[in-house]
XYZ file of C-alpha atoms in Angstrom:
422
model
C 15.374 18.064 -0.970
C 16.876 15.872 1.840
C 18.952 17.989 4.353
C 22.167 16.065 4.475
C 24.876 17.689 6.553
C 27.534 19.368 4.243
C 31.136 19.125 4.918
C 33.263 22.118 4.207
C 36.351 20.693 2.056
C 38.300 21.406 -1.135
C 36.327 21.048 -4.291
C 38.356 18.143 -5.568
C 38.057 14.487 -4.403
C 40.892 12.823 -2.618
C 41.682 9.376 -1.166
C 45.486 9.520 -0.276
C 47.029 7.222 2.339
C 47.246 9.643 5.349
C 50.507 10.213 6.869
C 51.191 8.269 10.283
C 50.839 11.202 12.444
C 47.598 12.422 11.050
C 45.188 12.792 13.967
C 41.559 11.479 13.410
C 38.970 12.435 16.193
C 36.851 9.196 17.117
C 33.157 9.247 15.946
C 30.576 9.382 18.447
C 27.937 6.870 19.203
C 26.145 6.981 15.671
C 24.509 4.139 13.413
C 26.206 3.790 10.031
C 25.068 1.480 7.062
C 26.942 0.611 4.067
C 25.749 -0.357 0.851
C 28.527 -1.953 -1.229
C 28.887 -3.051 -4.679
C 32.297 -4.660 -4.564
C 33.761 -7.258 -1.968
C 37.067 -5.181 -1.726
C 35.003 -2.072 -0.809
C 33.098 -4.336 1.696
C 36.170 -5.622 3.182
C 37.782 -2.047 3.712
C 34.338 -0.792 5.555
C 34.268 -3.959 7.462
C 37.994 -3.522 8.761
C 37.241 0.180 9.372
C 34.570 -0.805 11.601
C 36.845 -2.583 13.861
C 39.220 0.642 14.186
C 39.280 2.132 17.636
C 37.702 5.388 16.302
C 34.634 3.758 15.217
C 34.709 1.618 18.475
C 31.257 3.421 19.498
C 29.693 3.369 16.070
C 27.112 0.596 15.090
C 28.130 -0.553 11.802
C 26.176 -2.738 9.217
C 27.384 -3.692 5.697
C 25.152 -4.718 2.833
C 25.844 -5.523 -0.838
C 23.916 -4.110 -3.555
C 24.927 -0.459 -3.860
C 22.287 2.366 -4.453
C 19.401 0.204 -5.542
C 19.561 -1.928 -2.448
C 19.921 1.383 -0.293
C 16.765 2.852 -1.910
C 14.671 -0.418 -1.433
C 16.013 -0.786 2.295
C 14.545 2.685 3.325
C 11.335 2.418 1.697
C 10.090 0.724 4.981
C 12.818 1.728 7.404
C 14.350 4.740 8.826
C 17.660 5.874 7.804
C 20.746 5.760 9.984
C 22.998 8.602 11.195
C 25.247 7.883 8.232
C 24.945 6.126 4.784
C 27.973 4.895 2.806
C 27.099 4.284 -0.817
C 29.441 2.669 -3.180
C 28.666 3.677 -6.879
C 30.590 3.028 -10.244
C 28.391 5.281 -12.660
C 27.927 9.032 -12.928
C 24.142 8.977 -14.179
C 23.136 5.884 -11.968
C 24.726 7.748 -9.169
C 22.988 11.176 -9.542
C 19.645 9.715 -10.271
C 20.086 7.311 -7.410
C 20.585 10.200 -5.017
C 17.345 11.974 -6.098
C 15.447 8.875 -5.286
C 17.115 8.136 -2.206
C 16.145 11.556 -1.123
C 12.569 10.775 -1.238
C 12.806 7.922 1.287
C 15.741 9.279 3.543
C 15.160 10.863 7.011
C 16.245 14.660 7.397
C 19.825 14.868 8.849
C 21.155 11.603 7.590
C 24.678 12.081 6.201
C 25.786 10.271 2.824
C 29.331 9.427 1.920
C 29.800 8.226 -1.448
C 32.386 6.115 -2.501
C 32.981 6.333 -6.357
C 35.527 5.830 -9.093
C 34.849 8.859 -11.250
C 37.374 11.546 -10.603
C 35.937 14.471 -11.841
C 35.314 18.039 -10.244
C 32.029 18.455 -12.106
C 30.604 15.433 -10.552
C 31.762 16.459 -7.243
C 29.857 19.680 -7.420
C 26.946 17.977 -8.568
C 27.342 15.626 -5.121
C 27.702 18.805 -3.199
C 24.800 20.464 -4.795
C 22.784 17.260 -3.681
C 23.966 17.716 0.013
C 26.413 14.809 -0.023
C 28.816 15.094 2.800
C 32.009 13.568 1.405
C 33.100 11.857 -1.779
C 35.915 9.248 -1.472
C 37.684 8.315 -4.524
C 37.791 4.161 -5.020
C 39.637 2.154 -4.289
C 39.525 2.769 -0.516
C 41.403 1.614 2.348
C 40.152 1.292 5.975
C 41.651 4.378 7.059
C 40.140 6.323 4.365
C 36.623 5.121 5.416
C 37.656 5.924 8.956
C 38.633 9.286 8.283
C 35.525 10.117 6.060
C 33.044 9.054 8.828
C 35.001 10.293 11.707
C 35.386 13.840 9.948
C 31.618 14.168 9.604
C 31.287 14.949 13.132
C 34.362 17.216 13.618
C 33.898 20.805 13.017
C 36.088 21.838 9.947
C 36.545 25.374 11.075
C 37.948 24.020 14.440
C 41.224 23.311 15.380
C 41.972 19.503 16.097
C 41.561 18.871 19.778
C 41.460 15.865 22.082
C 44.679 14.100 21.317
C 44.929 11.533 23.964
C 48.588 10.349 24.863
C 48.873 7.261 26.991
C 51.939 6.585 28.853
C 52.781 3.203 30.646
C 55.466 1.211 32.076
C 56.545 -1.900 30.758
C 57.351 -2.831 34.469
C 56.471 -1.396 37.806
C 59.069 1.133 39.043
C 60.466 2.051 35.846
C 59.599 5.757 36.263
C 56.912 5.839 33.619
C 54.987 8.448 36.032
C 58.019 10.725 36.170
C 58.330 10.524 32.462
C 54.726 11.126 31.720
C 54.727 14.154 34.037
C 57.822 15.815 32.733
C 56.554 15.216 29.176
C 53.463 16.811 29.814
C 55.310 19.731 31.243
C 57.436 20.199 28.021
C 54.310 19.920 25.947
C 52.776 22.860 28.055
C 55.865 24.831 28.360
C 57.776 24.180 25.240
C 55.034 23.306 22.731
C 52.699 25.867 24.326
C 49.535 23.389 23.846
C 46.950 23.330 26.635
C 47.266 19.953 28.236
C 46.021 18.017 31.164
C 47.537 15.039 33.153
C 44.927 12.411 34.066
C 46.362 10.157 36.973
C 44.811 6.928 36.638
C 46.425 5.115 39.337
C 43.773 6.269 41.742
C 45.066 4.417 45.028
C 48.995 5.172 44.615
C 49.256 8.036 41.908
C 52.179 10.557 42.349
C 50.906 13.306 39.957
C 49.734 15.190 42.862
C 53.222 14.840 44.580
C 55.257 15.608 41.546
C 53.318 18.800 40.751
C 53.247 20.114 44.297
C 49.398 19.847 44.349
C 46.795 18.685 46.787
C 43.562 19.427 45.317
C 40.414 18.294 47.210
C 38.731 16.791 44.264
C 40.236 14.835 41.304
C 39.406 12.037 38.713
C 37.920 9.761 41.264
C 34.833 12.142 41.560
C 34.301 11.877 38.000
C 34.525 7.940 37.697
C 32.236 7.337 40.672
C 29.618 9.965 39.460
C 29.630 9.376 35.551
C 25.942 10.662 35.297
C 27.433 14.024 36.357
C 30.437 14.203 34.271
C 30.314 17.344 31.616
C 32.450 19.951 30.780
C 31.574 22.114 33.686
C 31.974 19.187 36.070
C 35.519 18.353 34.988
C 36.507 21.985 34.770
C 35.951 22.098 38.793
C 37.910 18.995 39.130
C 41.008 20.377 37.225
C 43.948 21.611 39.387
C 45.896 24.407 37.612
C 49.616 23.568 37.510
C 50.701 26.255 35.156
C 49.349 28.607 32.448
C 48.990 25.653 29.994
C 49.112 22.675 32.023
C 46.301 21.220 34.332
C 46.039 18.173 36.646
C 43.256 15.422 37.237
C 44.662 14.166 40.392
C 44.197 10.678 41.778
C 43.087 10.565 45.466
C 46.060 8.375 46.166
C 44.207 6.931 49.430
C 43.113 3.512 50.258
C 39.669 4.359 52.186
C 37.816 2.602 48.859
C 38.596 -0.089 46.311
C 39.213 1.045 42.999
C 37.666 -1.962 41.103
C 36.375 -0.570 37.657
C 34.110 -1.670 34.705
C 35.730 -1.700 31.079
C 34.247 1.539 30.342
C 34.664 3.262 33.548
C 36.821 6.099 32.303
C 34.772 6.736 29.002
C 32.822 9.749 29.823
C 36.092 11.489 31.447
C 37.958 10.959 28.331
C 35.202 12.097 25.993
C 34.698 15.020 28.055
C 38.242 15.833 28.080
C 38.822 15.426 24.261
C 35.901 18.031 23.648
C 37.901 20.616 25.796
C 41.532 19.870 25.707
C 44.010 19.862 22.862
C 46.335 17.156 24.670
C 45.524 14.744 27.362
C 48.333 12.743 28.914
C 47.190 9.645 30.617
C 49.521 8.159 33.385
C 48.462 4.519 33.130
C 49.243 2.440 36.280
C 51.159 -0.859 35.620
C 48.434 -3.196 35.767
C 46.488 -5.469 33.149
C 42.552 -4.873 33.377
C 39.986 -4.443 31.055
C 39.917 -0.596 31.516
C 43.653 -0.079 31.217
C 43.656 -2.155 27.967
C 40.568 0.087 26.685
C 42.766 3.237 27.729
C 45.803 2.139 25.592
C 44.006 0.924 22.624
C 41.801 4.070 22.658
C 44.428 6.473 22.885
C 45.999 8.528 19.951
C 49.660 7.732 20.636
C 51.214 5.386 23.274
C 54.756 5.585 24.867
C 55.975 2.788 26.812
C 58.743 3.287 29.429
C 60.951 0.379 30.077
C 64.221 -0.201 32.008
C 67.137 -2.282 30.128
C 66.481 -5.544 31.541
C 64.954 -8.885 30.386
C 61.601 -8.575 31.977
C 61.191 -5.021 30.535
C 62.240 -6.371 27.165
C 59.545 -9.142 27.257
C 56.765 -7.007 28.571
C 57.489 -4.218 26.142
C 57.506 -6.663 23.118
C 54.272 -8.072 24.241
C 52.703 -4.588 24.793
C 53.868 -3.586 21.237
C 52.636 -6.549 19.565
C 49.259 -6.700 21.253
C 48.782 -2.876 20.327
C 50.017 -3.118 16.904
C 47.389 -5.897 16.369
C 44.462 -4.072 18.238
C 45.461 -0.713 16.438
C 46.023 -1.833 12.533
C 45.712 1.903 11.148
C 47.461 3.598 13.945
C 51.239 4.532 14.241
C 52.966 1.742 16.353
C 53.498 2.343 20.133
C 56.736 4.328 20.904
C 58.936 3.221 23.744
C 61.845 4.961 25.519
C 64.568 3.325 27.890
C 64.713 4.789 31.362
C 67.223 4.342 34.106
C 69.988 3.463 31.990
C 73.377 2.932 33.451
C 72.977 1.841 36.903
C 76.291 1.060 38.460
C 77.181 -2.667 38.646
C 73.792 -3.806 37.157
C 73.972 -5.890 33.942
C 71.870 -4.149 31.278
C 70.568 -5.196 27.710
C 71.883 -2.692 25.256
C 69.520 -0.580 23.262
C 70.458 -2.131 20.179
C 69.280 -5.499 21.403
C 66.185 -4.124 22.733
C 65.627 -2.578 18.928
C 66.297 -5.871 17.355
C 63.622 -7.435 19.615
C 60.945 -4.623 19.331
C 61.869 -3.938 15.698
C 62.109 -0.405 16.210
C 64.570 2.017 18.074
C 63.712 3.608 21.510
C 63.076 7.508 21.129
C 65.496 8.352 23.824
C 67.759 6.366 26.552
C 67.374 8.392 29.490
C 70.315 7.940 32.002
C 70.009 6.931 35.675
C 70.687 10.150 37.677
C 69.386 9.417 41.117
C 70.562 12.881 42.467
C 68.373 15.132 40.315
C 65.384 12.986 39.841
C 65.149 11.917 43.495
C 65.577 15.927 44.512
C 62.679 16.743 41.939
C 60.322 14.009 43.395
C 60.979 15.020 46.785
C 60.500 18.822 46.090
C 57.393 18.396 44.152
C 59.107 19.627 40.923
C 59.883 18.873 37.484
C 63.458 18.515 36.157
C 63.312 21.568 34.158
C 62.806 23.607 37.333
C 65.563 21.896 39.273
C 68.119 22.326 36.494
C 67.124 24.427 33.277
C 69.901 22.916 31.305
C 69.685 19.431 32.277
C 70.266 17.168 29.151
C 67.168 14.988 30.015
C 65.002 18.252 29.367
C 66.004 18.092 25.740
C 64.947 14.234 25.914
C 61.500 15.108 27.344
C 60.991 17.832 24.437
C 61.896 15.195 21.918
C 59.341 12.580 23.147
C 56.771 15.483 23.322
C 57.531 16.492 19.669
C 57.362 12.978 18.683
C 54.011 12.136 20.501
C 52.183 15.449 19.444
C 53.887 15.956 15.943
C 54.507 19.716 16.849
C 57.791 21.584 16.857
C 59.139 23.662 19.589
C 57.348 27.027 19.965
C 59.807 29.908 19.173
C 60.727 32.014 22.086
C 60.124 35.669 22.156
C 63.265 37.766 21.924
C 64.243 39.186 25.182
C 63.943 42.870 25.818
C 65.410 45.005 28.532
C 62.721 44.646 30.952
C 62.662 40.609 30.603
C 64.419 39.859 33.743
C 62.040 42.306 35.437
C 59.107 40.770 34.034
C 60.452 37.095 34.829
C 60.817 38.355 38.615
C 57.168 39.479 38.639
C 55.813 36.373 37.254
C 57.592 34.570 40.180
C 59.753 32.450 38.033
């Protein structure tokens, strides 16, 4: 019997369209070969292969279904994953038995079928099939099935990457990303890391009042050394739940990178951190585009003027086209209400972008300036400031999580808080 990997799941097939906030971790570098019987399924698999989460997978599609698969592997090694489309029960079970005689050990099999029957499903599981997907399928169904083969079912979902980028320089995207990460760690109680990708001029170290001797540059310039232990040594601890992968913010070298320069860093962070917030600089290059497209969720920060409106529209349109199976990018307005400055109203922004901003953060230079100069977050400067609720709202939308309930205070709470230095 072929030793297919078996995926733990409910003993009942399902192919429902996922909610927009479903988190699907990307697949590693694997080979996938699909044998389809209908052009509709072949088109869905082809579309799935263009999804960012299968960006590292090598996908090949052939027609002919089970018979073509059996014939193909009589003289060729099998890939990491085989996707098979089948219409019948007897042909399917008999075909799998034949396939087992020519299939390499360790190959995983996903079956796409039209019979919604738990008895058949049990027979497939008995034969070691990894997943059964009920046709007709969409691209996201194929993406989910393949990616889930490489995610431990018993483990909690980890590695959600959130990219924050400014529609224009100077709109406060870094400030927003750092305060949102603070809310994710403090209010949602998620372990998070901020990765400052602006290696020359990044401000995350200043904003969190950290000056680590090492940071993200050490990983980018030494990709062969990148692993979990190496990244852990580069992280600077900001709070119990928040860490920083700081930028050197020096000009002693030029930071020209290839498109995949940050891949090893992101992959390693995904395997260890539930939430990664990327502070993406306002520039357009191969690696910034790749970071945005590869993120699970995206926040665009814009000021209420014409250039920001144009740039936000361009970013949203490009990212929607590049990520057809993902939630569209979210955006917020920042620095709203600058005295004597003509502004474009939020309603006009929403009409052009075809979606509402998450929040509109008012221009308050006093508190934001004080926080920046003191190396603090807004919540540390003023615990009741209205922008804190906005940061939390953004954090909840980006992570899909609600605020963690605070424990009831006790008689000793004030003393405990003082001992913790808060």
